[in-house]
CSV table of C-alpha atoms and ligand atoms in Angstrom, one decimal:
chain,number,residue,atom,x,y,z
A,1246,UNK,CA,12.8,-11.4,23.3
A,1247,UNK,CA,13.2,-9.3,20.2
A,1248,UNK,CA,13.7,-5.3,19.8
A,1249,UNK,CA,11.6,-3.6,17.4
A,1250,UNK,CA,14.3,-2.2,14.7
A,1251,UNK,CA,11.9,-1.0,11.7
A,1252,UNK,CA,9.0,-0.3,10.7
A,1253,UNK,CA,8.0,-1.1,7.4
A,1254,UNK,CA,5.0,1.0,5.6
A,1255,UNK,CA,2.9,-0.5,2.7
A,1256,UNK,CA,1.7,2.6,0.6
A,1257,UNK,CA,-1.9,2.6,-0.7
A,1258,UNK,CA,-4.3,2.8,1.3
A,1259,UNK,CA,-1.7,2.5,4.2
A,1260,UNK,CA,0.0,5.9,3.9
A,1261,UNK,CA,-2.9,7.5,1.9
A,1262,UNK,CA,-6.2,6.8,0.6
A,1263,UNK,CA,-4.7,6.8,-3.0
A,1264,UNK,CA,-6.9,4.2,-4.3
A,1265,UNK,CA,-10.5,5.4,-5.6
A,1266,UNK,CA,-9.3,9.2,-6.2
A,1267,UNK,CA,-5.7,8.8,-7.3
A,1268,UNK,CA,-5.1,5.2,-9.3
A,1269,UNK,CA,-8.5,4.9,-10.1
A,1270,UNK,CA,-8.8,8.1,-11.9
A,1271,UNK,CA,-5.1,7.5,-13.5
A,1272,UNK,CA,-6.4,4.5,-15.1
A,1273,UNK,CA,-9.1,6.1,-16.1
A,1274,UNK,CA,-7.5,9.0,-17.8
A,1275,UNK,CA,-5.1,7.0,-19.7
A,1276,UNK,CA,-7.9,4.5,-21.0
A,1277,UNK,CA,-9.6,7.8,-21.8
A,1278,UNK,CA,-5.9,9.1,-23.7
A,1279,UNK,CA,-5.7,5.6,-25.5
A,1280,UNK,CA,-9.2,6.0,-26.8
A,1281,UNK,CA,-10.5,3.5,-25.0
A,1282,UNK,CA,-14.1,3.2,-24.0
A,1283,UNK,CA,-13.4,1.9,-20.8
A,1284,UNK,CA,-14.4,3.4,-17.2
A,1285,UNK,CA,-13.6,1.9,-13.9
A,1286,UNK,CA,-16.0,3.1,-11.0
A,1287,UNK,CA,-15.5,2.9,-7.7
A,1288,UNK,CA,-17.7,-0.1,-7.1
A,1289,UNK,CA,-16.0,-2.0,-9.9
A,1290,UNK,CA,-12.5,-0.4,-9.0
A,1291,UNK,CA,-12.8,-2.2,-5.5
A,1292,UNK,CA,-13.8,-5.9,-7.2
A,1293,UNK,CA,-10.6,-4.6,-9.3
A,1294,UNK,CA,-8.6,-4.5,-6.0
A,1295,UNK,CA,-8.3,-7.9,-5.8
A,1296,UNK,CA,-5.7,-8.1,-7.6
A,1297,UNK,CA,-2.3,-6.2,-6.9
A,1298,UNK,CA,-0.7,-4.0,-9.8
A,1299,UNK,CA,-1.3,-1.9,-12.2
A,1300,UNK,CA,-0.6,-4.1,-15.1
A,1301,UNK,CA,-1.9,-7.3,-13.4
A,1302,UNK,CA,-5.2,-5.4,-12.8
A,1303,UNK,CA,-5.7,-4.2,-16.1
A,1304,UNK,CA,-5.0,-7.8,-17.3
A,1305,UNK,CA,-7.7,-9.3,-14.4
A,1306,UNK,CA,-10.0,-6.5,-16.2
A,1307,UNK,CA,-9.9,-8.0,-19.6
A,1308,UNK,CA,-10.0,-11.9,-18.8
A,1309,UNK,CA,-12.9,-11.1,-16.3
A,1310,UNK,CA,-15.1,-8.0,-17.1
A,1311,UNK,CA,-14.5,-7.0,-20.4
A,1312,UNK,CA,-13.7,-10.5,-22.5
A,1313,UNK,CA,-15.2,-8.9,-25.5
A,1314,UNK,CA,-12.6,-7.0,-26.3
A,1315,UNK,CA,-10.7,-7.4,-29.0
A,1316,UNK,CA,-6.9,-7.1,-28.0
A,1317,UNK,CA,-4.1,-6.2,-29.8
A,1318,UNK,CA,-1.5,-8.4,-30.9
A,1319,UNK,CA,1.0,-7.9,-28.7
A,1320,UNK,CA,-0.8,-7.8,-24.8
A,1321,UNK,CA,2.2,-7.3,-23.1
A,1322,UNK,CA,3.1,-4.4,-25.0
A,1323,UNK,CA,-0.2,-3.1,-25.1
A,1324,UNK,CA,-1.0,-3.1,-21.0
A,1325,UNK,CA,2.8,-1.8,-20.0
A,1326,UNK,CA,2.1,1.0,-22.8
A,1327,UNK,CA,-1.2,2.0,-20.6
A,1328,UNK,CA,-0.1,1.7,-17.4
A,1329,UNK,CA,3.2,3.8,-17.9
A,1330,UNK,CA,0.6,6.4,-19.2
A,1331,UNK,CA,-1.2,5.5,-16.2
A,1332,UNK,CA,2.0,6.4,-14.2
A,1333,UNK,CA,2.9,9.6,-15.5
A,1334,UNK,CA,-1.0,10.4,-14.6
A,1335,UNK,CA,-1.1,9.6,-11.3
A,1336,UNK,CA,2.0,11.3,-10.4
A,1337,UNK,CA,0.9,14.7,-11.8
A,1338,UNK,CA,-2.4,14.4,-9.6
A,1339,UNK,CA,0.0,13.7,-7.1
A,1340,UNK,CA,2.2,16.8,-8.0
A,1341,UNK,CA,-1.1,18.8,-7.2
A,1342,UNK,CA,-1.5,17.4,-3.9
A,1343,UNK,CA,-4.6,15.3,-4.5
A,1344,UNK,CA,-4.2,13.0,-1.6
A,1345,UNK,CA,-3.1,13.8,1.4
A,1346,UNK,CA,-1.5,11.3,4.1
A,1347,UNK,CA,-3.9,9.3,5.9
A,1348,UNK,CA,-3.9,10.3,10.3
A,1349,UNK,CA,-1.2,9.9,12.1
A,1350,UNK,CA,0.7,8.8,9.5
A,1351,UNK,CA,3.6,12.0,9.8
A,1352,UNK,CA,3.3,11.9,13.2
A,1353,UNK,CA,4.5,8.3,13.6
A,1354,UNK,CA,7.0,8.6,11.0
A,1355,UNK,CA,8.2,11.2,12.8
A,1356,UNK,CA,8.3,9.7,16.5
A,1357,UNK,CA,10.1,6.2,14.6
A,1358,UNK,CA,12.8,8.8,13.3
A,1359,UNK,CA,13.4,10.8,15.9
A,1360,UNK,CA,13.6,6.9,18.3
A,1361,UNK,CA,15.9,5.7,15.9
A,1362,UNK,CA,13.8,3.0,14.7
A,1363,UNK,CA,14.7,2.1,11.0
A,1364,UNK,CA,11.8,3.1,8.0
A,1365,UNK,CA,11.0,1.2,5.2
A,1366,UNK,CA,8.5,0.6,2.5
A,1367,UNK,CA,7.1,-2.3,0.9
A,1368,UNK,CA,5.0,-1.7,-1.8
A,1369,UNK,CA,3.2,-3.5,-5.1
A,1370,UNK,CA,3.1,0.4,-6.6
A,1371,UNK,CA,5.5,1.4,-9.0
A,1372,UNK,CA,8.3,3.3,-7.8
A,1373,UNK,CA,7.7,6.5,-9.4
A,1374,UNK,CA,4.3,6.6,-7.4
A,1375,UNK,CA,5.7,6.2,-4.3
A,1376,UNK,CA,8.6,9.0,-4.8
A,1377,UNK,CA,5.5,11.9,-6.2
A,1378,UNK,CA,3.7,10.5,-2.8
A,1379,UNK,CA,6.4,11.6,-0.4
A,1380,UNK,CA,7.5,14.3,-2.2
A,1381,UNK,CA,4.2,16.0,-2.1
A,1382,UNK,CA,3.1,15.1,1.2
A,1383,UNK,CA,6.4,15.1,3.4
A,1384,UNK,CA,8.9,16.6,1.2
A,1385,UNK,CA,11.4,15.9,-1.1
A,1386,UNK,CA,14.0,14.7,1.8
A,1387,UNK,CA,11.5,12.6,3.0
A,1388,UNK,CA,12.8,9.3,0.3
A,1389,UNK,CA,15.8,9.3,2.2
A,1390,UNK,CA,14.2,8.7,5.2
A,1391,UNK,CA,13.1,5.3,4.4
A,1392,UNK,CA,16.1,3.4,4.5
A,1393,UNK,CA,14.8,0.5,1.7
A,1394,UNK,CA,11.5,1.2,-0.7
A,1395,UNK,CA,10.7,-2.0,-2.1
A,1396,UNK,CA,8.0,-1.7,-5.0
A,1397,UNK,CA,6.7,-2.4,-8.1
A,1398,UNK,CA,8.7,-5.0,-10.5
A,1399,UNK,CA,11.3,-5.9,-8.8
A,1400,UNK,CA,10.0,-9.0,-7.1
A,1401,UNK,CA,8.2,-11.2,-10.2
A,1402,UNK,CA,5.3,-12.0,-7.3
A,1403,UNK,CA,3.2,-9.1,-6.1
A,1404,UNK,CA,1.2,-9.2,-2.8
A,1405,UNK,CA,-0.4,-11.2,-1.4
A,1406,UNK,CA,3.1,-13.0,-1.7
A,1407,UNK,CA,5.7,-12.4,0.9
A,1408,UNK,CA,8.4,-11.7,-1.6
A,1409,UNK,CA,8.4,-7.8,-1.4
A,1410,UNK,CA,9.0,-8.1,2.5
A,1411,UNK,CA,11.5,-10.3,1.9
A,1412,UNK,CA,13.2,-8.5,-0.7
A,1413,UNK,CA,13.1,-5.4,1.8
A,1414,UNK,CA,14.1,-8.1,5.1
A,1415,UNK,CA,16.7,-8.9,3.4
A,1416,UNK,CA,18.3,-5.6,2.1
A,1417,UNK,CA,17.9,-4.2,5.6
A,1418,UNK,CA,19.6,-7.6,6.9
A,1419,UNK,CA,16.8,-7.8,9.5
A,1420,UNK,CA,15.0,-10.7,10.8
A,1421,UNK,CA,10.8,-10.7,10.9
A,1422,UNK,CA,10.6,-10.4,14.2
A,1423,UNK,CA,12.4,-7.3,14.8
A,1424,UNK,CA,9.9,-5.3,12.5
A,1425,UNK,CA,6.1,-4.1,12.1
A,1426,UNK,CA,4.0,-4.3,9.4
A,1427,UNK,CA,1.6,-1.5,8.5
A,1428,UNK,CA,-1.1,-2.7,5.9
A,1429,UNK,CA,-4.6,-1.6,5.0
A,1430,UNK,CA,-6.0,-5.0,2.6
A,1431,UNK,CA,-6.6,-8.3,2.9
A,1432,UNK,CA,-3.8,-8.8,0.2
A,1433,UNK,CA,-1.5,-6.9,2.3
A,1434,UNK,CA,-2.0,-8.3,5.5
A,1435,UNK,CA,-1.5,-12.1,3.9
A,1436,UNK,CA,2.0,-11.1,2.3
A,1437,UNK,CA,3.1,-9.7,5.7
A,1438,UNK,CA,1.5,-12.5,8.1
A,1439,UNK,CA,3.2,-14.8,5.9
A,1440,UNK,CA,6.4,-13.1,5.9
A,1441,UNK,CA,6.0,-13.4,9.9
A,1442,UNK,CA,5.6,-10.0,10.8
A,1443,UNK,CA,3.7,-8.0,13.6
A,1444,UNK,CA,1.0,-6.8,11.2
A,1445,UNK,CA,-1.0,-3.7,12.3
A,1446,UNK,CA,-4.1,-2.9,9.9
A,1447,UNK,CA,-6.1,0.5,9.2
A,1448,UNK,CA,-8.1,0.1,7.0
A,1449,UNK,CA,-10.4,2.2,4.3
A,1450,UNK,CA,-13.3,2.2,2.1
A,1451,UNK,CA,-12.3,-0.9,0.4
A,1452,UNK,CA,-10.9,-2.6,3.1
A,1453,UNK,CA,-13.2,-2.5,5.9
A,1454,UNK,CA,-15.1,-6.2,5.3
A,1455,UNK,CA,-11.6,-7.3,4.6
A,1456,UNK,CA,-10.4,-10.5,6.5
A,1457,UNK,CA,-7.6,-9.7,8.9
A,1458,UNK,CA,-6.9,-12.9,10.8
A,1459,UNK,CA,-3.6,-12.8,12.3
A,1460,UNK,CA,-3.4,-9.0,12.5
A,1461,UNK,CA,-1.9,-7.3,15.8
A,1462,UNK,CA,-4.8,-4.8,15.8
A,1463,UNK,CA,-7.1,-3.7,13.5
A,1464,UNK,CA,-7.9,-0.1,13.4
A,1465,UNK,CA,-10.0,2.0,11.4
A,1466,UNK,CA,-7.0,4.8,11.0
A,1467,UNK,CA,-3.9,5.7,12.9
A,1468,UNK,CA,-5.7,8.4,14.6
A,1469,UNK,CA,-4.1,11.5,16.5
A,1470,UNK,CA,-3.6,12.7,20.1
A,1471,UNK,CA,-7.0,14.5,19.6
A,1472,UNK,CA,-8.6,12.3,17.5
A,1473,UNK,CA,-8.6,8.3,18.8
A,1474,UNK,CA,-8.8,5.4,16.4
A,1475,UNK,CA,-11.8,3.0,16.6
A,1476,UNK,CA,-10.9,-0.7,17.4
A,1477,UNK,CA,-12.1,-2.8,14.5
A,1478,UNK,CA,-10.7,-6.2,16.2
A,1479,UNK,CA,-8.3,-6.9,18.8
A,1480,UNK,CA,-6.8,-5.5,22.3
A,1481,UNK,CA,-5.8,-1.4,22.1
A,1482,UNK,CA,-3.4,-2.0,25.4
A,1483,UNK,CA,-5.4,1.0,26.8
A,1484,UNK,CA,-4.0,3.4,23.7
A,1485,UNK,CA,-6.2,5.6,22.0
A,1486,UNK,CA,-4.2,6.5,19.1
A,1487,UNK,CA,-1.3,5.1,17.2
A,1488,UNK,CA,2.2,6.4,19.1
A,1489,UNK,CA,5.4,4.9,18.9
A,1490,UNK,CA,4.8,3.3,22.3
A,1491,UNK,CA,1.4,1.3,21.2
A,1492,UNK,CA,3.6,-0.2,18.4
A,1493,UNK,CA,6.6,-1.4,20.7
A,1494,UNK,CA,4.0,-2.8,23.0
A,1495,UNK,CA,1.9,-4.6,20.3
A,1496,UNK,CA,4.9,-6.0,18.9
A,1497,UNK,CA,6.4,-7.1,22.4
A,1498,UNK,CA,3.1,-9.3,23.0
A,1499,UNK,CA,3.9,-11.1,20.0
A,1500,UNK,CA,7.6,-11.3,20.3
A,1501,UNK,CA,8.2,-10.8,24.3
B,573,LIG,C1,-1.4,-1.2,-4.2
B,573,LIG,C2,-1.6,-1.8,-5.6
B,573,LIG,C3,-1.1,-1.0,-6.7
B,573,LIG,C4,-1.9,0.2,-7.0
B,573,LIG,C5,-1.6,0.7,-8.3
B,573,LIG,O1,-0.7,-2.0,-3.4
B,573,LIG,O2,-2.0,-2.9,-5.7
B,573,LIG,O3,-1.2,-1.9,-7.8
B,573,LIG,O4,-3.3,0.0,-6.8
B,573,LIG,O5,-0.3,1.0,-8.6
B,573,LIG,P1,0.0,-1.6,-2.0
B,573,LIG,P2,0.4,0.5,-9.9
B,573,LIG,O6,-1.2,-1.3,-1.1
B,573,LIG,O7,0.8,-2.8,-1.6
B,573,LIG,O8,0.9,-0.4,-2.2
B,573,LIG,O9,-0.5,0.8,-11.0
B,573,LIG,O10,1.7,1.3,-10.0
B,573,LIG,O11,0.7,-1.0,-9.8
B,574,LIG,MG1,-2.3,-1.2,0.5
């Protein structure tokens, strides 16, 4: 028997649908700045999405779709020069309030806040992204909420590796089995299963086919008191939308 403690949020595509109309369009803009010829669309964006980060993904870009390119001397230099343009895009479409959060989202951020049960963030974004999200969807106070925002750089191994919930496992100095995961991607859901947690999915656009196995539920969105979730795979415990309570009782028939 194990008490649910935290809960612990990936970001895109979790939080908000910040893929196709917020990234995408950032690292399109600053290919656009660099005088680049390149443009991601959304079909090749989501063959793009299987790999996590910015940088990685411009990198999985080169070797796989655009090999004719000639590139610079220095790569490195050359791919963290783009994506920190990439960054300073993305946070001013952010700053406009291009993407809102996905359902429920607020609501169970909210009802895990006002419980008492601890909110953190694991992320493969960059930090700055994650900030501009909150910021302009929940408010400025909102960062403190989350007791540990893991993202970005600061594990060398990006998701689908378990490292970032580790890193955030261990700063909280909780044990697996006293969280929840909330992820949206195939890539998401393997770095959490394999960090042991209680995984619950919603996915998107891009994530729908994905494969979930080992997933508490899967669900196509949070959903809100007036507006239920559909069941994409497994048992809803006779819930209809995402509360508080369908997340304690998910994660008790895992963990008693
Ligand atoms: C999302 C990612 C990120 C974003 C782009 O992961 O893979 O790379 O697509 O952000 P998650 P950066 O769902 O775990 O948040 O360009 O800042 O990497
Ligand atoms: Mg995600």
């Amino acid at each position: 028997m194990s008490t649910l403690a935290a809960l612990i949020f990936d970001v895109d595509g979790t939080l908000a649908d910040t893929e196709r109309d917020g990234h995408r369009v950032a690292f399109n803009l600053a290919f656009q700045e660099a005088g680049l010829d390149w443009e991601w669309s959304p079909e090749l964006y989501g063959e793009l999405l299987a790999v996590t980060g910015g940088k990685e993904r411009i990198r999985f870009y080169l070797d796989k779709y655009n090999t004719g390119f000639k590139r610079p001397g220095d790569l490195d230099e050359f791919v963290a020069g783009l994506h920190a343009a990439k960054t300073g895009f993305y946070t001013k479409l952010m700053a406009k309030g291009a993407i809102p959060l996905r359902p429920g989202v607020e609501r169970l951020i909210n009802e895990a806040k006002d419980a008492g049960v601890r909110l953190a963030i694991a992320t493969t974004t960059t930090p700055e992204n994650v900030t501009a999200l909150l910021t302009y969807t929940l408010g400025a106070d909102s960062i403190d909420w989350f007791e540990v925002i893991g993202a970005g750089d600061v594990v060398p191994l990006k998701k689908p590796a378990p490292d970032i919930f580790h890193y955030v496992l261990d700063k909280m100095n909780l044990a697996s089995e006293q969280c929840v995961a909330f992820e949206d991607s195939y890539n998401g859901m393997r770095s959490a299963h394999q960090a042991r947690l209680t995984t619950i999915v919603t996915t998107n656009g891009y994530t729908a086919d994905d494969d979930f196995d080992g997933a508490a539920i899967v669900l196509d969105q949070m959903g809100e008191p007036d507006a239920s979730f559909t069941v994409q795979a497994g048992d809803a415990l006779g819930f209809s939308h995402l509360n508080l309570g369908m997340v304690r009782a998910l994660h008790k028939a895992e963990h008693g």
